[in-house]
Coordinates of C-alpha atoms and ligand atoms in Angstrom, one line a residue:
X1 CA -59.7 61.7 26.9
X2 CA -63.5 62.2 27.0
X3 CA -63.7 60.6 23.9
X4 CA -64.4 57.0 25.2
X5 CA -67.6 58.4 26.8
X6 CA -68.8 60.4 24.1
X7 CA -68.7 58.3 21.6
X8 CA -69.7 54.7 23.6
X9 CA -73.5 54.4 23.3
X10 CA -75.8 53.6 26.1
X11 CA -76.4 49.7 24.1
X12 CA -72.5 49.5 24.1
X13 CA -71.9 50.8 27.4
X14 CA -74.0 48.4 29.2
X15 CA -72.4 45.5 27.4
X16 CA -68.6 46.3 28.8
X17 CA -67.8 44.4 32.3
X18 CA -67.6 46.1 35.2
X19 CA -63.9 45.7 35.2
X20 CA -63.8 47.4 31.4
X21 CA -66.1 50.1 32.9
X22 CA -63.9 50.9 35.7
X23 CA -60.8 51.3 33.0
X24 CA -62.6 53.2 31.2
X25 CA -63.4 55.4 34.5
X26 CA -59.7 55.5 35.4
X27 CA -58.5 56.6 31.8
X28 CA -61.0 59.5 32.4
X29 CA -59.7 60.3 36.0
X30 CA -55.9 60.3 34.7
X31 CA -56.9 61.6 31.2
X32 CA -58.1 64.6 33.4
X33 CA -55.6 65.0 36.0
X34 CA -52.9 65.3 32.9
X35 CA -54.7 68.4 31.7
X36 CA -55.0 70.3 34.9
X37 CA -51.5 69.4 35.4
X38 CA -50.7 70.6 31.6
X39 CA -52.6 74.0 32.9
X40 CA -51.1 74.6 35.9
X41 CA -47.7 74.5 34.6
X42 CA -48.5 76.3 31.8
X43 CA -50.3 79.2 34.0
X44 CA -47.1 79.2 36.1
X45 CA -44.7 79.8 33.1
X46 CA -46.5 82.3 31.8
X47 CA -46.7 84.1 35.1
X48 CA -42.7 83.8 35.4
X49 CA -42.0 85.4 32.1
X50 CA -44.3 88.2 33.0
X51 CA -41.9 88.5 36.3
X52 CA -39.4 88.8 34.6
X53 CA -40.3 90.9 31.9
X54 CA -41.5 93.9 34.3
X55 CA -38.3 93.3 36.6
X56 CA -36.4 94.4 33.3
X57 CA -38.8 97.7 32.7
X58 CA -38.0 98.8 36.1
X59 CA -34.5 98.4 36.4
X60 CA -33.9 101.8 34.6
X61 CA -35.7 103.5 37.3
X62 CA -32.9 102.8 40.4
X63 CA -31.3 105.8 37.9
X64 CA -33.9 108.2 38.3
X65 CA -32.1 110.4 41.0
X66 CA -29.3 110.9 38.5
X67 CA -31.7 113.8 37.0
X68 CA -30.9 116.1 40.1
X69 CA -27.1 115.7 38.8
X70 CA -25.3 116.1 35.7
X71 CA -26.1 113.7 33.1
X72 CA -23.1 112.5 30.9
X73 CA -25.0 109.9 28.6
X74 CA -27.9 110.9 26.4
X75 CA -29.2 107.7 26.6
X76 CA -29.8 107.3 30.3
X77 CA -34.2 107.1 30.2
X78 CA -36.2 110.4 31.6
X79 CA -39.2 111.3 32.7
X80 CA -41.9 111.5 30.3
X81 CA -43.2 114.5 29.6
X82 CA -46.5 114.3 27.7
X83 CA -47.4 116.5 24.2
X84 CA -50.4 118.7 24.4
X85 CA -53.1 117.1 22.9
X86 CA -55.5 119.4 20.7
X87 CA -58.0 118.7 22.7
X88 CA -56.1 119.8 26.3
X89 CA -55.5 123.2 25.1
X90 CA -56.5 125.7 28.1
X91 CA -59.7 127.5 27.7
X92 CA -59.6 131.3 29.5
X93 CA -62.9 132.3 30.0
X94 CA -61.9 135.4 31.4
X95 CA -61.4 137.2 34.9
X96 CA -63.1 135.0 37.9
X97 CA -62.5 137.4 40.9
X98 CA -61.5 141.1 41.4
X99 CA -58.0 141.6 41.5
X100 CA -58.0 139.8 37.5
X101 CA -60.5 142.2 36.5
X102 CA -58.4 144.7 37.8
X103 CA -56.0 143.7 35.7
X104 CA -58.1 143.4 32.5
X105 CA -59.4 146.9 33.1
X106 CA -55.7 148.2 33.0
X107 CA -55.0 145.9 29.5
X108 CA -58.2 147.5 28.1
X109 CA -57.1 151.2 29.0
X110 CA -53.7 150.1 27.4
X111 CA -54.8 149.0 24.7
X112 CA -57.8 151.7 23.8
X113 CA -54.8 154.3 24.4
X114 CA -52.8 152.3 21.8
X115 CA -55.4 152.0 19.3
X116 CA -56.5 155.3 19.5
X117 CA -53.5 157.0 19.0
X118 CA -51.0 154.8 17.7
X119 CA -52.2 151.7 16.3
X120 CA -49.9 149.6 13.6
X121 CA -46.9 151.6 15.1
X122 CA -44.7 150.0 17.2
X123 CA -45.3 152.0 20.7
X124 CA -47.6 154.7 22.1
X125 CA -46.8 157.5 23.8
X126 CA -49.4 157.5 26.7
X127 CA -48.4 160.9 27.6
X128 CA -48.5 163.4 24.2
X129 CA -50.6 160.0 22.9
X130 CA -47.9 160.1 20.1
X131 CA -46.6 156.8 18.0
X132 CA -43.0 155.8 18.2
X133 CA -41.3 153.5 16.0
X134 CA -38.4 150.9 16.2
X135 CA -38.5 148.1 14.0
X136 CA -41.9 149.1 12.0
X137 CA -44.0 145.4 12.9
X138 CA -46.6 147.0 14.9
X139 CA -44.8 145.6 18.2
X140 CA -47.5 146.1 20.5
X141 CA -49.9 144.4 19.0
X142 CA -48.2 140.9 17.8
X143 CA -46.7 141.3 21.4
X144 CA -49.4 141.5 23.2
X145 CA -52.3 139.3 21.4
X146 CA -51.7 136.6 23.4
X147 CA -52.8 138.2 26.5
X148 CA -55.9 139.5 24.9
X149 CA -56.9 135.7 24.3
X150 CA -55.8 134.8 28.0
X151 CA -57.6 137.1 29.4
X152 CA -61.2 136.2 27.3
X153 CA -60.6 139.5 25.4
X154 CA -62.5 138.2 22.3
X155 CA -63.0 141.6 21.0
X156 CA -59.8 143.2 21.1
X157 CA -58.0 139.4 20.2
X158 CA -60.3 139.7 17.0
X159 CA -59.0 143.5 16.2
X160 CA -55.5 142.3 16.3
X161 CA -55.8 139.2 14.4
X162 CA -57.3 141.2 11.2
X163 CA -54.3 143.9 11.6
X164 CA -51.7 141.0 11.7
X165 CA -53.9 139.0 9.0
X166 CA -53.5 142.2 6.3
X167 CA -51.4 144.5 7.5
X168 CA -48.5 142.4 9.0
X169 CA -45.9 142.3 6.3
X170 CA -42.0 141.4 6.4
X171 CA -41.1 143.0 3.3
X172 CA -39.7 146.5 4.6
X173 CA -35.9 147.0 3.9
X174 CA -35.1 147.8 7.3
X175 CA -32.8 146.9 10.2
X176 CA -34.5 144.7 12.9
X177 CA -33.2 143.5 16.3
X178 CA -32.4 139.5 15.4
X179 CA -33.6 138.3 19.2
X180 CA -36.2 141.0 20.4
X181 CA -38.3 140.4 17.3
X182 CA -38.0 136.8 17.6
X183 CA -39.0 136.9 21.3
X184 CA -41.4 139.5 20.7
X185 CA -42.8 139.1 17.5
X186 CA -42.3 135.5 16.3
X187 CA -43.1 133.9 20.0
X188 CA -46.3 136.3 19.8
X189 CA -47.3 134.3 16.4
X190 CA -46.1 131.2 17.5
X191 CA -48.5 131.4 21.0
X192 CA -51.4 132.6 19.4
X193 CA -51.0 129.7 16.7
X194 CA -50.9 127.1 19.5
X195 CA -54.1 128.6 21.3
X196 CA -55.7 129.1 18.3
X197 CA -54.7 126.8 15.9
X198 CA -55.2 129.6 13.1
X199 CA -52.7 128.8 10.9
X200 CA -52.5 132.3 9.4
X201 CA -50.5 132.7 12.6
X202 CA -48.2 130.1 11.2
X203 CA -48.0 131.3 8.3
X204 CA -46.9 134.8 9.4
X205 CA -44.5 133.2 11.2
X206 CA -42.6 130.8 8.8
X207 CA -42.6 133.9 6.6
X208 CA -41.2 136.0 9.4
X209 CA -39.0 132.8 10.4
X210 CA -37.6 132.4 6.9
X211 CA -36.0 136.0 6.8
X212 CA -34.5 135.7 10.0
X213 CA -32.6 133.0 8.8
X214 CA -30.4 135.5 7.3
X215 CA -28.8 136.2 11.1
X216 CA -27.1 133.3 11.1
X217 CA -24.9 133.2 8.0
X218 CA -22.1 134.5 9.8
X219 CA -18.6 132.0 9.3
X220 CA -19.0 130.5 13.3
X221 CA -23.4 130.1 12.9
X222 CA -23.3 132.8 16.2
X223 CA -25.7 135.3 14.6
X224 CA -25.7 138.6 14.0
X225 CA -27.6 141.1 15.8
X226 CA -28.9 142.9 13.2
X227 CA -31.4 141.8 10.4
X228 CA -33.1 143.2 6.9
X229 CA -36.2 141.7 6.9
X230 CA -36.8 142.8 3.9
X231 CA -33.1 141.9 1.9
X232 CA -32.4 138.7 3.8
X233 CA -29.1 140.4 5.0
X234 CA -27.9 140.4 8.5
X235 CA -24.7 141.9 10.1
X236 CA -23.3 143.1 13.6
X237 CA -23.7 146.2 15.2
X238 CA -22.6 149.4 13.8
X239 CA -20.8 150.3 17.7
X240 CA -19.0 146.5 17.7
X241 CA -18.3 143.8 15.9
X242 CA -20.1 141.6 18.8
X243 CA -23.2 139.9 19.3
X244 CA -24.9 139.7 22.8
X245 CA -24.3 136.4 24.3
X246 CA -28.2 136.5 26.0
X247 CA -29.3 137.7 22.3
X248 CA -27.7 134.8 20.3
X249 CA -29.1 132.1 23.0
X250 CA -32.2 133.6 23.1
X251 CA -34.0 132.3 20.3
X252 CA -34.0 128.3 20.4
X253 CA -37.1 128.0 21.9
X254 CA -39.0 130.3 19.1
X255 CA -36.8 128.2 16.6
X256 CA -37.4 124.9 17.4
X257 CA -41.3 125.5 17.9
X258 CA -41.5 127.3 14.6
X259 CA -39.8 124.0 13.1
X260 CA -42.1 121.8 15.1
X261 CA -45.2 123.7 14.1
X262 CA -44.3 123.7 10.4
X263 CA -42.4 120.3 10.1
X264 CA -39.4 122.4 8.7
X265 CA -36.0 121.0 10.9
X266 CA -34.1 124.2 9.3
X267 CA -35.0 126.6 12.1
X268 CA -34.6 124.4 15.1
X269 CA -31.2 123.0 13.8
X270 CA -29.7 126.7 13.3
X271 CA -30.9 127.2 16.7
X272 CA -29.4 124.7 18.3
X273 CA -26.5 124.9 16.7
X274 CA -25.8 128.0 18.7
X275 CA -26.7 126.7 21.9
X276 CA -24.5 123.3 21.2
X277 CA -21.2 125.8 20.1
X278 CA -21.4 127.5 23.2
X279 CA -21.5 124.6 25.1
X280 CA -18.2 123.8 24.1
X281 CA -16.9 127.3 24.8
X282 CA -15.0 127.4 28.0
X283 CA -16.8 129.3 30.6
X284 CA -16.2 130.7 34.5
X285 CA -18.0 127.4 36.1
X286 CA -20.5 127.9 33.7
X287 CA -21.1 131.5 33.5
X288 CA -20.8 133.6 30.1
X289 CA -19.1 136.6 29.0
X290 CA -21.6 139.1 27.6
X291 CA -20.3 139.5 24.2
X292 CA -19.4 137.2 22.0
X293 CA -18.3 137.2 18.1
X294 CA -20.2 136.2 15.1
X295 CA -17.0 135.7 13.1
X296 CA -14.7 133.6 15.0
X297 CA -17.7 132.0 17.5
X298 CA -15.5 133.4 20.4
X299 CA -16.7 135.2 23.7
X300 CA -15.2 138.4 23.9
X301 CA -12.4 137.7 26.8
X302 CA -12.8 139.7 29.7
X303 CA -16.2 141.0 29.3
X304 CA -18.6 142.0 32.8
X305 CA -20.5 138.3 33.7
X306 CA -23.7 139.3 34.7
X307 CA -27.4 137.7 34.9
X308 CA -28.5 141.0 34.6
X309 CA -28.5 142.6 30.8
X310 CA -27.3 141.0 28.1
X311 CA -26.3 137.8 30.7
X312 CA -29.6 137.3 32.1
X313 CA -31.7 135.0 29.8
X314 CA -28.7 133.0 28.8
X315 CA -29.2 130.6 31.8
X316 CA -32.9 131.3 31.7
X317 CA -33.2 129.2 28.0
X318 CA -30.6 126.5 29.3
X319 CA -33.2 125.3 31.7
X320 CA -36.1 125.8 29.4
X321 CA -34.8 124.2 26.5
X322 CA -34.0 121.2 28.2
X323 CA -37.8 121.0 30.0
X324 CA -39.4 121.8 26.3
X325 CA -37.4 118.9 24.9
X326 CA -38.8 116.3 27.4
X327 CA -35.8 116.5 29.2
X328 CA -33.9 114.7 26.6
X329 CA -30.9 116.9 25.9
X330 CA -28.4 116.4 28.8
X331 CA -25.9 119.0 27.8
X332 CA -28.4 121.9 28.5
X333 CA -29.1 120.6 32.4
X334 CA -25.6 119.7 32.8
X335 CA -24.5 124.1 31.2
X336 CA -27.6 125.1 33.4
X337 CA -26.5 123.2 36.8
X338 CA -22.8 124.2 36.5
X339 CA -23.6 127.9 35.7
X340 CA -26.1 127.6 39.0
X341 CA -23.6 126.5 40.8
X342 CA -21.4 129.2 39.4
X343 CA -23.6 131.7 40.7
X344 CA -23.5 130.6 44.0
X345 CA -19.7 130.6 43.7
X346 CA -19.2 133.8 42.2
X347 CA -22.0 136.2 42.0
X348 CA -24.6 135.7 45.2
X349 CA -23.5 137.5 48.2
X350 CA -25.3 139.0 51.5
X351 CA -25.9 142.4 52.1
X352 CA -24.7 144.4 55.2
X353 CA -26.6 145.0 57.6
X354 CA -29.5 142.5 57.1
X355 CA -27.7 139.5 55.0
X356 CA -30.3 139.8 52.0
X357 CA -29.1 137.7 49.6
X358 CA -28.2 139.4 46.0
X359 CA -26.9 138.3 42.6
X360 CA -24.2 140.8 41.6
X361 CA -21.7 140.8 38.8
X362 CA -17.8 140.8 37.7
X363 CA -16.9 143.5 36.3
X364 CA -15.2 143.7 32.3
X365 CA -11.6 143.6 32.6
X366 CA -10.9 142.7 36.3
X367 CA -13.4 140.9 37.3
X368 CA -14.0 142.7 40.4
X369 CA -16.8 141.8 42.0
X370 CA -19.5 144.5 41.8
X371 CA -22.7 144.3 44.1
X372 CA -25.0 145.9 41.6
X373 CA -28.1 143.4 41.2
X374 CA -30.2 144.7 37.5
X375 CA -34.0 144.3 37.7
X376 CA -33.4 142.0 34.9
X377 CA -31.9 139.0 37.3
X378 CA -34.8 139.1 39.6
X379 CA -36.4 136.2 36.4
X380 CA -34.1 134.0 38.5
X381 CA -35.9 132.9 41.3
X382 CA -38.9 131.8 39.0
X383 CA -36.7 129.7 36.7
X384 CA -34.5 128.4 40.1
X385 CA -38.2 127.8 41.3
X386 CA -39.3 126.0 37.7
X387 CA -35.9 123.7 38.0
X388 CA -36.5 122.8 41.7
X389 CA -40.2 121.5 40.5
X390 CA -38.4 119.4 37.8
X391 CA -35.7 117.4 40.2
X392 CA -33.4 119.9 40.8
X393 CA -31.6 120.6 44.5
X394 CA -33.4 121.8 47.5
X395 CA -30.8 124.8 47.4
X396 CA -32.1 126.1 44.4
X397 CA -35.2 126.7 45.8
X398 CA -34.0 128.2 49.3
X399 CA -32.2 130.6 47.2
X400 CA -35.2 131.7 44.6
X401 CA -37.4 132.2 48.2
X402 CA -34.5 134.4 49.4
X403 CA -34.2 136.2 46.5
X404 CA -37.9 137.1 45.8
X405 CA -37.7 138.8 49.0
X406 CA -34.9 141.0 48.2
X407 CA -36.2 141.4 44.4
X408 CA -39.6 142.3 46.8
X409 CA -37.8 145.2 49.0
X410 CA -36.3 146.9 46.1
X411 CA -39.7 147.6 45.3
X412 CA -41.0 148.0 48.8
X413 CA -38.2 150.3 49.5
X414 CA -39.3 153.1 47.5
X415 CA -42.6 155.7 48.4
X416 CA -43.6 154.5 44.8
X417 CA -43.6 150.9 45.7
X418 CA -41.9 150.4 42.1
X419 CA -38.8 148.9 42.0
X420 CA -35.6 150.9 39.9
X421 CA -33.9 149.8 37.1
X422 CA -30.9 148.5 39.1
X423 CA -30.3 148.4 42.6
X424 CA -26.4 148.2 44.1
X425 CA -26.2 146.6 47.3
X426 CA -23.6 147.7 50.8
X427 CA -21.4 144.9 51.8
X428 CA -20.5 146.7 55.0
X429 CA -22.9 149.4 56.0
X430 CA -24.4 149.3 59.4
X431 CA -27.6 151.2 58.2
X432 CA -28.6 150.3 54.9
X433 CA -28.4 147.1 53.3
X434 CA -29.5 148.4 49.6
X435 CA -29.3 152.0 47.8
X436 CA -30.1 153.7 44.4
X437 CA -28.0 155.6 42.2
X438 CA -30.6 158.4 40.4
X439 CA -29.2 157.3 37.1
X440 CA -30.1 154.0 37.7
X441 CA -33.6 155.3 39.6
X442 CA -35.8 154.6 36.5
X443 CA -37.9 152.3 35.6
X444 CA -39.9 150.8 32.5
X445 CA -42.6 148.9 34.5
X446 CA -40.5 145.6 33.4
X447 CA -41.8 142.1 34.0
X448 CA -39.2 139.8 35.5
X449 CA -40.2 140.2 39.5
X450 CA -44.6 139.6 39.0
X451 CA -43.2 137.0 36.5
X452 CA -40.9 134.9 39.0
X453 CA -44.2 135.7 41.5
X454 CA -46.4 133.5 39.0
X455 CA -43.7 130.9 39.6
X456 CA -43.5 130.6 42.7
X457 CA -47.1 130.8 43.0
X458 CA -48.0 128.2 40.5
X459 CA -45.1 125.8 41.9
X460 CA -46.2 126.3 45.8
X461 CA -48.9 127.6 46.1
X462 CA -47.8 130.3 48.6
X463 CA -50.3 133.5 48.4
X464 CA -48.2 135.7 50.3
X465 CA -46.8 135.8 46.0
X466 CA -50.6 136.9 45.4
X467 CA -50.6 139.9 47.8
X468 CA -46.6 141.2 46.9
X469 CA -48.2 141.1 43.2
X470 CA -51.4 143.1 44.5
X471 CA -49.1 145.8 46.3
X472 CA -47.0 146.7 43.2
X473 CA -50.0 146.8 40.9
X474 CA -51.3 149.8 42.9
X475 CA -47.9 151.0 42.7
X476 CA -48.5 151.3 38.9
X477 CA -52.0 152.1 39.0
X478 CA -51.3 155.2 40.8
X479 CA -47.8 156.3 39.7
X480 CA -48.0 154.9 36.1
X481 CA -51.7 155.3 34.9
X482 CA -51.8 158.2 32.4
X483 CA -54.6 159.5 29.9
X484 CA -53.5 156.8 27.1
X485 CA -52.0 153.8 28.6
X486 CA -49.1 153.4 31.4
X487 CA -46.3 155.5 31.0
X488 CA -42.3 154.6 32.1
X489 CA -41.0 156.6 35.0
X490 CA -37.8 158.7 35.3
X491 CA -37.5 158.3 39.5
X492 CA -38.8 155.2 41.6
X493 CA -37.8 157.7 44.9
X494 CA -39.9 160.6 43.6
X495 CA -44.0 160.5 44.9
X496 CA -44.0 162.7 42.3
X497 CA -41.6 160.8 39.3
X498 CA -41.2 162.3 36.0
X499 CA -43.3 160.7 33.4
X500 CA -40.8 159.5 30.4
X501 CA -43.6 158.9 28.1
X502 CA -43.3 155.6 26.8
X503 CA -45.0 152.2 27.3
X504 CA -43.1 149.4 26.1
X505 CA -45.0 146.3 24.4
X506 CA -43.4 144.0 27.1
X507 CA -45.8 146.3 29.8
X508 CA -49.3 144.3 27.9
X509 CA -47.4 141.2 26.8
X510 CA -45.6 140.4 29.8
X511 CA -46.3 142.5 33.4
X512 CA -50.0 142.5 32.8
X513 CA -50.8 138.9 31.7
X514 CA -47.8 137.7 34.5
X515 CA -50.6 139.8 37.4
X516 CA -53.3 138.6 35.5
X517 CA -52.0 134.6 36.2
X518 CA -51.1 135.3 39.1
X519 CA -54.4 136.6 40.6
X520 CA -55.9 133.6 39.3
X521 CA -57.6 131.0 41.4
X522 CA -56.6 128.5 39.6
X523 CA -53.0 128.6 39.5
X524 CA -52.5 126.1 36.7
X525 CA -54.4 127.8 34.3
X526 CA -51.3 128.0 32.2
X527 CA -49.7 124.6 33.4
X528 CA -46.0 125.1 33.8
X529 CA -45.7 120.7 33.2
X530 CA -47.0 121.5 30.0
X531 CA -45.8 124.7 28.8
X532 CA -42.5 127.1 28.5
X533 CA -42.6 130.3 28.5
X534 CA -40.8 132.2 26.4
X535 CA -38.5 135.5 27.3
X536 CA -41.3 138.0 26.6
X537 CA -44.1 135.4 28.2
X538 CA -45.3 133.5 25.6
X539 CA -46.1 130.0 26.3
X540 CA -45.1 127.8 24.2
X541 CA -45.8 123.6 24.3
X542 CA -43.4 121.2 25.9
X543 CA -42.7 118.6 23.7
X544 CA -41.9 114.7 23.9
X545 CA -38.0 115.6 22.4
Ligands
DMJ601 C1 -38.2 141.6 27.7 O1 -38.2 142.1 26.4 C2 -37.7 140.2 27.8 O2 -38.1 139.7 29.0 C3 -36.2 140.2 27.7 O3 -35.7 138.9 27.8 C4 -35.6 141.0 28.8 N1 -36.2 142.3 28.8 C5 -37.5 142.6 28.6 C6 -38.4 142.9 29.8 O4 -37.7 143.5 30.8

């Protein structure tokens, strides 16, 4: 429409009329008021589709409360959970304040006694500073690498990496423990290869991976307890022809992050496979016999229901399974909120006098309920606490606060400030709420209460969780501490307990990197939105799916 004026010359322009120039004027001013018009509309269109097109992306969020309830449809959207970047890995730079290098000094005493007296052999002795043996892998160091690195240990990491590098071999024809190595020693290969990125780690661990494949060529997929590394056999027990139900479902997140790591579905989908059979298994509102057999795929009927040994990290691997899978795998929340609320059904009663609230069991055969609470179950409140963080009922959490306070006075109790092996609770005493048998008075300085501390720490940032954690470290500096490393005690109610001479791997890998991250002032250090961590505390990433 500008045309006219463009190409008109001055000569020619001065020619036209005044009526041809005021045409010419008007076809301009219309000309022009056609394209703003054109604009306009076409502004407001676009504008409209754009409306439309976000109203759509939203609508899927009016569902988002349905992640606090049991999902049916694996197709309904979730949260997105984000894959750690290279790049975002943590960085420990070591101990930043007192109480941590408290802690490191015990790891290095730990570790000097192991080294110097049993090193490549599966435990020390901290007493006689003898070597014992179990399944010949040189347990406490693969176990316990990982917290080397976390702590900044550079020079003890690096002694351990050379031993796994050329001394770590599979090849031994011997009888291994399918689920504590692949807790202890594949999930210690597997963290050390995501902080690290060394892929010797890896490819320890697909070798180690590969043989325990063997465990589950049993007729139902539910593997057998038992392993030859070094045959690629596996079989059950020689007292039973059972495997244990938290042993079989204990192993999915090693599985599926060896499979991730080396792009090899195999391990993941034997896994899972497990985890999917027993889903469809019918259950007490969720909760799970403690056997279960390799041959038919059938829980052993009748068998004690406990989240104490052999129960416990059942339910402890529903929830994380479904948080390292981005949330995507419904059946796993719906098994994990059913069996929660099966708990508070079946097994969670109050003590008499003082209504502490306990987790007990039903015992095998009758089903009797039996208020005996295993140090074991006191992982709950940290994974109740982890599931309450990711969208789960308010309850949960009310009832991991009250339990950390019981799981607390069963070590407060005691002169030693160390908690026993299990504690049985009085439903209608007028004096004490909780006692201990002397059988059951032992204990082997085990993780699960300083590990559902760093839980609650890290999800509220309550440091009452800091000082219970401070109290029972000096209950093992000064009842545990011996000449070689820390030792396993015979009686929490002695001052002056027998020393049993043993200090299991999951003492470095697990209670000592658990105080260590929870004396730290940043809680996040290992962020729980970004990691799982495994059954014997190795953190392993959370994936997209
Ligand atoms: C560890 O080996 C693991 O935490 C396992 O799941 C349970 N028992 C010990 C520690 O108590």
């Amino acid at each position: 429409m500008i045309l006219p004026i463009v190409i008109i010359s001055d000569e020619r322009w001065n020619r036209l009329s005044r009526l041809q120039r005021s045409i010419v004027y008007a076809l301009v001013v219309i000309g022009a008021t056609l394209l703003i018009l054109l604009y306009l509309s076409k502004v407001s269109k676009d504008d409209v589709n754009k409306k439309s097109r976000s109203a759509l992306v939203q609508e899927p969020l009016k569902n988002v409360s349905l992640v606090i309830e049991p999902v049916a449809d694996a197709s309904v959207p979730k949260k997105t959970v984000v894959d750690i970047e290279s790049n975002e890995r943590p960085i420990f730079t070591g101990p930043k304040n007192a109480r941590q290098y408290a802690v490191v000094q015990s790891f290095k005493h730990a570790w000097r006694g192991y080294k110097e007296h049993a090193w490549g052999h599966d435990n020390l002795k901290p007493v006689t500073g003898m070597a014992a043996e179990w399944f010949s892998l040189g347990l406490t160091i693969v176990d316990s690498l990982d917290t080397a690195y976390v702590m900044g240990l550079t020079e003890e990491f690096e002694e351990g990496r050379q031993w796994v590098k050329n001394e770590l071999v599979f090849t031994k024809n011997k009888d291994v423990n399918f689920f504590e190595v692949t807790i202890r020693v594949l999930g210690g290969l597997l963290s050390c290869h995501h902080f690290t990125q060394d892929e010797m780690f890896l490819n320890k661990a697909t070798d180690l991976g590969d043989r325990l494949m063997a465990a589950f060529s049993s007729p139902s997929g539910i593997p057998y307890s038992d392993v030859n590394l070094g045959a690629r056999t596996a079989h059950a027990p020689e007292w039973s022809h059972y495997s244990t139900t938290a042993e079989v479902t204990t192993v999915q997140l090693e599985f599926r992050e060896l499979s991730r790591a080396s792009n090899n579905p195999a391990f993941e989908d034997a896994a899972a496979a497990v985890s999917e059979k027993i889903h469809h298994l019918p259950k007490k509102h969720g909760l799970v016999p403690i056997f279960i057999n390799p041959n038919s795929g059938h829980f052993l009927p009748h068998a004690t229901i406990t989240l104490g040994a052999r129960g416990d990290s059942y339910y402890e691997y529903l929830l994380k399974q479904w948080l390292q899978t981005g949330k995507t795998i419904n059946y796993l929340l719906d098994d994990y909120l059913t069996a929660i609320e099966g708990v508070r059904q079946f097994l969670a009663k109050r003590s008499s006098p003082s209504k502490l609230l306990f987790i007990g069991e039903l015992s095998a055969g009758s089903e009797a309920f039996n208020p005996k609470m295993d140090h074991l179950t006191c992982f709950l409140p940290g994974t109740l606490a982890l599931g309450h963080a990711n969208g789960l009922p308010d309850w949960h959490m009310t009832m991991a606060e009250e339990l950390m306070y019981t799981c607390y006075l069963t070590y407060a109790a005691h002169p030693t400030f160390l908690a026993p092996e299990i504690t049985h609770f009085n439903l209608a005493s007028t004096t004490e709420d909780m006692y201990t048998k002397t059988a059951d008075a032992h204990t082997l300085l085990r993780p699960e209460f300083v590990e559902s501390l760093w839980y609650m720490y890290q999800l509220t940032g309550n440091t009452t969780y800091q000082e219970w954690g401070w109290q029972i470290f000096q209950g093992f500096e000064k009842y545990a501490k011996v000449p070689f490393g820390y030792t396993s005690l015979a009686n929490v109610k002695s001052e002056k307990p027998v020393q049993r001479d043993m200090m299991e791997s999951f003492f470095l890998s697990e209670t000592l990197k658990y105080l260590y991250l929870l004396f730290s002032d940043d809680r996040y250090v290992i962020d729980l939105n970004k990691y799982v961590i495994n059954s014997e505390a190795h953190p392993l990433p959370i994936h997209k799916n």
